[in-house]
C-alpha positions as CSV (number, residue, x, y, z in Angstrom):
1,M,116.1,63.9,126.9
2,R,114.8,60.5,125.8
3,I,115.6,59.6,122.2
4,F,113.2,57.0,120.7
5,D,114.3,54.8,117.9
6,G,111.9,55.6,115.0
7,F,112.5,52.1,113.6
8,N,111.8,50.2,116.8
9,D,108.2,49.2,117.4
10,A,108.6,49.1,121.2
11,D,109.9,52.7,121.2
12,L,107.2,53.9,118.9
13,R,104.6,52.3,121.1
14,E,106.0,54.0,124.2
15,A,106.1,57.4,122.3
16,G,102.4,56.9,121.4
17,V,101.5,56.2,125.0
18,L,103.4,59.3,126.2
19,L,101.6,61.5,123.6
20,R,98.2,60.1,124.7
21,G,99.2,61.0,128.3
22,G,99.8,64.7,127.5
23,E,103.5,64.8,126.6
24,V,105.0,66.8,123.8
25,L,107.4,64.9,121.5
26,A,109.3,65.8,118.4
27,I,108.5,63.3,115.7
28,P,109.6,62.9,112.1
29,T,107.4,63.4,109.0
30,E,108.4,63.2,105.4
31,T,108.5,67.0,105.3
32,V,110.2,68.2,108.5
33,Y,110.4,67.2,112.1
34,G,107.4,68.5,114.1
35,L,106.3,69.0,117.7
36,A,103.4,66.7,118.4
37,A,100.8,66.6,121.2
38,D,97.3,65.2,121.7
39,A,95.1,67.5,119.7
40,S,92.2,66.9,122.1
41,S,94.2,68.1,125.2
42,P,94.2,71.9,125.6
43,A,97.0,71.6,128.1
44,A,99.2,69.6,125.8
45,V,98.6,71.9,122.9
46,A,99.4,74.9,125.1
47,R,102.7,73.4,125.8
48,I,103.5,73.2,122.1
49,Y,102.9,77.0,121.8
50,A,105.1,77.6,124.8
51,I,108.0,75.4,123.7
52,K,108.0,76.8,120.2
53,G,107.3,80.5,121.1
54,R,104.4,80.4,118.6
55,P,101.7,83.1,118.9
56,D,98.6,81.4,120.4
57,N,96.3,83.0,117.8
58,K,97.9,80.8,115.0
59,P,96.0,77.5,115.0
60,L,97.9,74.2,114.6
61,P,97.3,71.7,111.9
62,V,96.4,68.1,113.0
63,L,97.9,64.8,111.9
64,V,95.4,62.0,111.3
65,A,95.9,58.4,110.2
66,G,93.8,58.8,107.0
67,L,90.3,59.7,105.8
68,E,88.7,58.0,108.8
69,G,90.7,60.2,111.2
70,A,89.7,63.4,109.3
71,E,86.0,62.3,109.3
72,T,86.0,62.2,113.2
73,L,87.1,65.9,113.3
74,C,85.1,67.4,110.4
75,S,81.4,68.1,109.9
76,H,81.7,66.7,106.4
77,I,84.5,66.0,103.8
78,P,83.8,67.8,100.5
79,G,84.0,65.8,97.3
80,I,87.1,67.5,96.1
81,A,88.8,66.8,99.4
82,R,88.0,63.1,99.1
83,E,89.6,63.1,95.6
84,L,92.7,64.8,96.9
85,I,92.9,62.5,99.9
86,A,92.7,59.5,97.6
87,A,95.5,60.9,95.4
88,H,97.8,62.5,97.9
89,W,97.5,60.9,101.4
90,P,99.7,59.8,103.0
91,G,101.8,62.7,101.7
92,P,102.8,66.3,102.0
93,L,99.3,67.9,101.6
94,T,97.5,69.6,104.4
95,L,93.8,70.2,103.7
96,V,91.7,72.9,105.4
97,L,88.4,71.2,106.1
98,P,85.0,72.3,107.6
99,T,84.0,71.6,111.2
100,S,80.8,72.4,113.0
101,G,82.3,75.6,114.4
102,G,84.8,76.6,111.8
103,T,87.7,74.9,110.0
104,I,90.6,72.5,110.8
105,A,93.8,71.7,108.9
106,C,94.5,68.0,108.5
107,R,97.3,65.9,107.1
108,C,98.1,62.2,106.9
109,P,102.0,61.9,107.0
110,A,103.9,59.6,104.7
111,H,106.6,58.7,107.2
112,P,106.3,55.2,108.7
113,A,107.4,56.3,112.2
114,A,104.8,59.1,112.2
115,L,102.1,56.7,111.2
116,E,103.1,54.2,113.8
117,V,103.2,56.9,116.5
118,L,99.7,58.0,115.4
119,R,98.4,54.4,115.6
120,H,99.8,53.8,119.1
121,A,98.7,57.2,120.4
122,G,95.1,56.5,119.2
123,V,94.4,60.2,118.9
124,P,94.8,63.0,116.3
125,L,98.1,64.9,116.9
126,A,98.4,68.7,116.8
127,L,101.7,69.4,115.0
128,T,104.0,72.3,114.1
129,S,107.6,72.3,113.0
130,A,110.1,71.6,115.8
131,N,111.9,74.9,115.7
132,L,111.5,78.3,117.4
133,S,109.2,80.5,115.5
134,G,111.0,82.2,112.6
135,K,113.9,79.7,112.6
136,P,114.4,77.0,109.9
137,P,112.6,73.7,110.5
138,P,114.8,70.7,111.4
139,L,115.3,68.0,108.9
140,S,116.9,65.5,111.3
141,A,116.7,64.7,115.0
142,S,120.1,66.1,115.6
143,Q,119.0,69.6,114.5
144,I,116.3,69.9,117.2
145,T,117.5,72.3,119.9
146,L,114.2,73.0,121.7
147,T,113.9,72.4,125.5
148,G,110.9,71.1,127.4
149,L,110.2,68.1,125.3
150,G,109.2,64.7,126.6
151,G,111.5,63.2,123.9
152,I,112.5,62.9,120.3
153,V,111.5,60.2,117.9
154,D,114.5,59.7,115.6
155,G,113.3,58.6,112.2
156,G,116.3,59.7,110.1
157,E,116.5,62.4,107.5
158,C,113.2,63.9,106.2
159,A,112.8,62.8,102.6
160,V,110.9,65.9,101.3
161,G,112.7,68.5,103.3
162,R,110.2,71.3,102.9
163,P,106.8,72.1,104.5
164,S,103.6,70.5,103.1
165,A,101.3,72.3,100.7
166,I,98.2,73.7,102.4
167,L,95.0,73.8,100.4
168,D,91.8,75.4,101.7
169,V,88.9,73.3,100.3
170,T,86.3,75.1,102.3
171,K,86.5,77.8,99.6
172,D,84.9,77.4,96.2
173,P,87.1,77.4,94.2
174,P,89.8,76.2,96.6
175,E,92.7,78.5,97.7
176,L,96.3,77.4,98.0
177,L,97.7,78.8,101.3
178,R,101.1,77.3,100.8
179,H,102.7,75.5,97.9
180,S,104.8,72.4,98.2
181,A,107.0,73.5,95.3
182,A,109.1,76.6,95.0
183,V,107.3,80.0,94.9
184,I,109.5,82.9,93.7
185,G,108.2,86.3,94.6
186,V,109.5,89.0,92.3
187,T,109.2,92.7,93.3
188,G,110.8,96.1,92.6
189,G,110.0,99.5,91.3
190,S,108.6,100.4,87.9
191,G,111.1,100.1,85.1
192,A,113.5,97.9,87.0
193,G,113.1,94.9,84.7
194,K,110.6,92.6,86.5
195,S,109.0,91.6,83.2
196,V,112.4,90.3,81.9
197,V,112.8,88.2,85.0
198,M,109.2,86.8,84.8
199,D,109.5,86.0,81.1
200,R,112.7,84.0,81.8
201,L,111.1,82.2,84.8
202,E,108.2,81.2,82.6
203,E,110.6,79.9,79.9
204,L,112.3,77.8,82.7
205,G,109.0,76.2,83.6
206,A,107.4,78.3,86.3
207,A,103.7,79.1,86.3
208,V,103.8,82.9,86.3
209,I,101.2,85.1,88.1
210,R,101.3,88.8,87.7
211,A,99.5,90.7,90.4
212,D,98.7,93.6,88.0
213,D,97.0,91.2,85.5
214,I,95.0,89.8,88.4
215,Y,94.0,93.3,89.5
216,H,92.8,94.2,86.1
217,K,90.8,91.0,85.8
218,L,89.1,91.7,89.1
219,L,88.2,95.2,88.0
220,R,86.1,93.5,85.3
221,S,84.6,90.8,87.4
222,D,84.6,91.5,91.2
223,E,81.6,93.5,92.1
224,G,82.6,93.5,95.8
225,L,85.9,95.2,94.9
226,L,84.3,97.7,92.6
227,E,81.8,98.7,95.2
228,K,84.5,99.4,97.7
229,L,86.5,101.4,95.1
230,R,83.4,103.4,94.1
231,D,82.8,104.3,97.8
232,R,86.4,105.7,98.1
233,F,87.2,106.8,94.6
234,I,84.0,108.1,93.0
235,D,86.0,110.2,90.6
236,A,87.4,107.0,89.0
237,F,83.8,106.2,87.9
238,P,83.1,109.2,85.7
239,I,79.8,107.7,84.4
240,P,77.2,106.8,87.0
241,G,76.9,103.1,87.1
242,G,79.7,102.9,84.6
243,S,83.0,101.1,84.6
244,F,86.1,101.9,86.4
245,D,88.5,104.3,84.7
246,R,92.0,103.1,85.3
247,T,93.7,106.1,83.8
248,V,91.9,108.4,86.3
249,M,92.7,106.0,89.2
250,R,96.4,105.9,88.2
251,R,96.5,109.7,88.3
252,L,94.8,109.9,91.7
253,A,97.0,107.2,93.2
254,F,100.3,108.5,92.0
255,S,99.6,112.0,93.0
256,D,98.5,111.4,96.5
257,P,100.3,109.0,98.9
258,Q,97.1,108.6,101.0
259,A,95.1,107.7,98.0
260,L,97.7,105.1,97.0
261,A,97.6,103.7,100.5
262,D,93.8,103.5,100.4
263,L,93.9,101.8,97.0
264,N,96.3,99.2,98.3
265,R,94.2,98.6,101.5
266,I,91.1,98.0,99.4
267,T,92.6,95.9,96.6
268,H,95.3,93.8,98.2
269,P,92.9,91.3,100.0
270,H,91.0,90.7,96.8
271,V,94.2,90.3,94.7
272,V,95.8,87.9,97.3
273,S,92.7,85.7,97.4
274,E,92.5,85.5,93.6
275,I,96.2,84.6,93.4
276,R,95.7,81.8,96.0
277,R,92.9,80.5,93.8
278,V,95.1,80.6,90.7
279,M,97.9,78.8,92.6
280,A,95.3,76.2,93.7
281,S,94.5,75.6,90.0
282,V,98.2,75.2,89.2
283,F,98.6,72.8,92.1
284,L,95.7,70.7,91.1
285,Q,97.1,70.3,87.6
286,N,100.6,69.5,88.8
287,N,101.6,69.8,92.5
288,E,105.3,70.0,91.5
289,T,105.1,73.1,89.2
290,P,107.1,76.1,90.6
291,V,105.2,79.4,90.7
292,A,106.5,82.9,90.2
293,I,104.5,85.9,91.5
294,E,105.3,89.4,90.3
295,A,103.9,92.2,92.5
296,I,105.3,95.7,93.1
297,A,103.5,95.5,96.5
298,L,104.7,92.0,97.3
299,I,106.0,93.1,100.7
300,G,103.2,93.9,103.1
301,S,100.3,92.8,100.9
302,G,100.1,89.2,102.3
303,L,101.7,87.8,99.2
304,E,105.2,87.5,100.8
305,G,103.9,84.7,103.0
306,L,103.2,82.6,99.9
307,C,106.8,82.8,98.7
308,S,109.7,80.5,99.4
309,V,112.2,83.1,98.2
310,K,111.6,86.8,97.6
311,V,113.6,88.6,94.8
312,A,114.1,92.3,94.5
313,V,114.8,93.6,90.9
314,T,116.7,96.9,90.9
315,A,118.1,99.1,88.2
316,P,119.9,102.5,87.9
317,F,117.5,105.4,88.4
318,E,117.9,107.1,85.0
319,E,117.6,103.7,83.3
320,R,114.2,103.2,85.0
321,V,113.1,106.7,84.0
322,R,113.9,106.0,80.4
323,R,112.1,102.7,80.3
324,I,109.0,104.0,81.9
325,M,108.8,107.0,79.5
326,E,109.3,104.7,76.5
327,R,107.0,102.0,77.7
328,D,104.1,104.1,79.0
329,G,104.4,107.2,77.0
330,L,104.7,109.4,80.1
331,S,106.5,112.7,80.4
332,R,109.6,112.9,82.6
333,E,107.7,114.8,85.2
334,D,104.9,112.2,85.4
335,T,107.5,109.4,85.4
336,L,109.4,111.0,88.4
337,K,106.1,111.4,90.3
338,R,105.4,107.7,89.8
339,I,108.8,106.6,91.0
340,Q,108.7,109.0,94.0
341,N,105.4,107.4,95.1
342,Q,106.9,104.0,95.1
343,K,109.3,102.3,97.6
344,S,113.0,102.8,97.3
345,D,115.4,100.2,96.0
346,E,116.8,100.0,99.6
347,Y,113.3,99.0,100.8
348,Y,113.0,96.2,98.3
349,T,116.5,94.8,98.9
350,A,116.1,95.0,102.7
351,N,112.9,93.0,102.6
352,C,113.9,90.4,100.1
353,D,116.2,87.4,100.1
354,I,118.0,88.1,96.8
355,D,118.8,91.3,94.8
356,L,118.9,91.0,91.1
357,E,120.6,94.2,89.9
358,N,119.7,94.9,86.3
359,N,122.6,97.2,85.4
360,K,124.2,95.5,82.4
361,G,121.4,94.6,80.2
362,T,119.1,91.7,79.5
363,P,121.6,88.9,78.8
364,E,123.3,89.4,82.2
365,L,119.9,89.7,84.0
366,T,118.8,86.5,82.3
367,E,121.9,84.7,83.5
368,K,121.2,85.9,87.0
369,V,117.7,84.4,86.7
370,D,119.1,81.1,85.6
371,N,121.4,81.0,88.6
372,L,118.4,81.9,90.8
373,W,116.4,79.0,89.4
374,K,119.2,76.5,89.9
375,A,119.7,77.5,93.5
376,N,116.1,77.6,94.6
377,V,114.0,75.3,92.4
378,K,114.5,71.6,93.0
379,P,114.5,69.4,89.9
């Protein structure tokens, strides 16, 4: 396989010519190495999907040389997008922008070799990380093991070392689809100690988002959600045209697995969208602020895709029972029903990256959170 020197203009010129001719190359960006091809060539783009093993229903973002490149692809550039482009391009920010037939995700890379390849190619480049789907993205040319490439542009180590943020500015307000800083997802059953973990993460500097708080906010403000809930759970609206009764809904959901499944199916899309909007607000204030998301239904709700690390908080069964009874004023019988309608500790630990076992009290759990922060949040 041909290796192009990412610091040699003749090599970069040749790489650009090959891309314009339909080849697929691995090129460096400041985030990770990516597979690049002429975005206007269906055949070249199809080769990216085949080489990577990426489902063809997942669209590819496009590298452009700057605002002018984005303007050639989009129906218009919203004002907020122009502000973000001026502030963050070239850089690790992908913007979802409107086109005449839908949307397109664009980014201008901050790697000199990538910019030179773009200039010599003279076309926008479809790009995705240069790894098999589901595997870690390569941060150097030597880590690329894919076959079927027309070559690799070796531009050294990637400076950022993590994927770019993705901000959808076709929504008003915008939604953050992927953060460039760490996103810690915290989950586990009731009474496990998630609040202790979240409080400590907030003290350490994370912007904390609690899915339950978002849910309660939407019950006061999201008429679309309330209409869907009213259609399925009329008993939770005891007064015609009145407000939602959370106590009734809680009793319905925790006594009937199907009711709980229906509640989750209705509420999760609304909660996930609102969390993305809150994350966008955090990003726009400071794009380096880590985020912590707490959700008992983190796994399977769509929230797990926002997280760079997923954390299960577990605790001994009887300790959970005691905490719930004291905190919520429930009887032991009602507490047991609540726990039985939730996922098991084994489910959470099997679907998360880290298990924080809360079995020796708050001081030790806090120490575990500190170690988690040090290992997963870059200074």
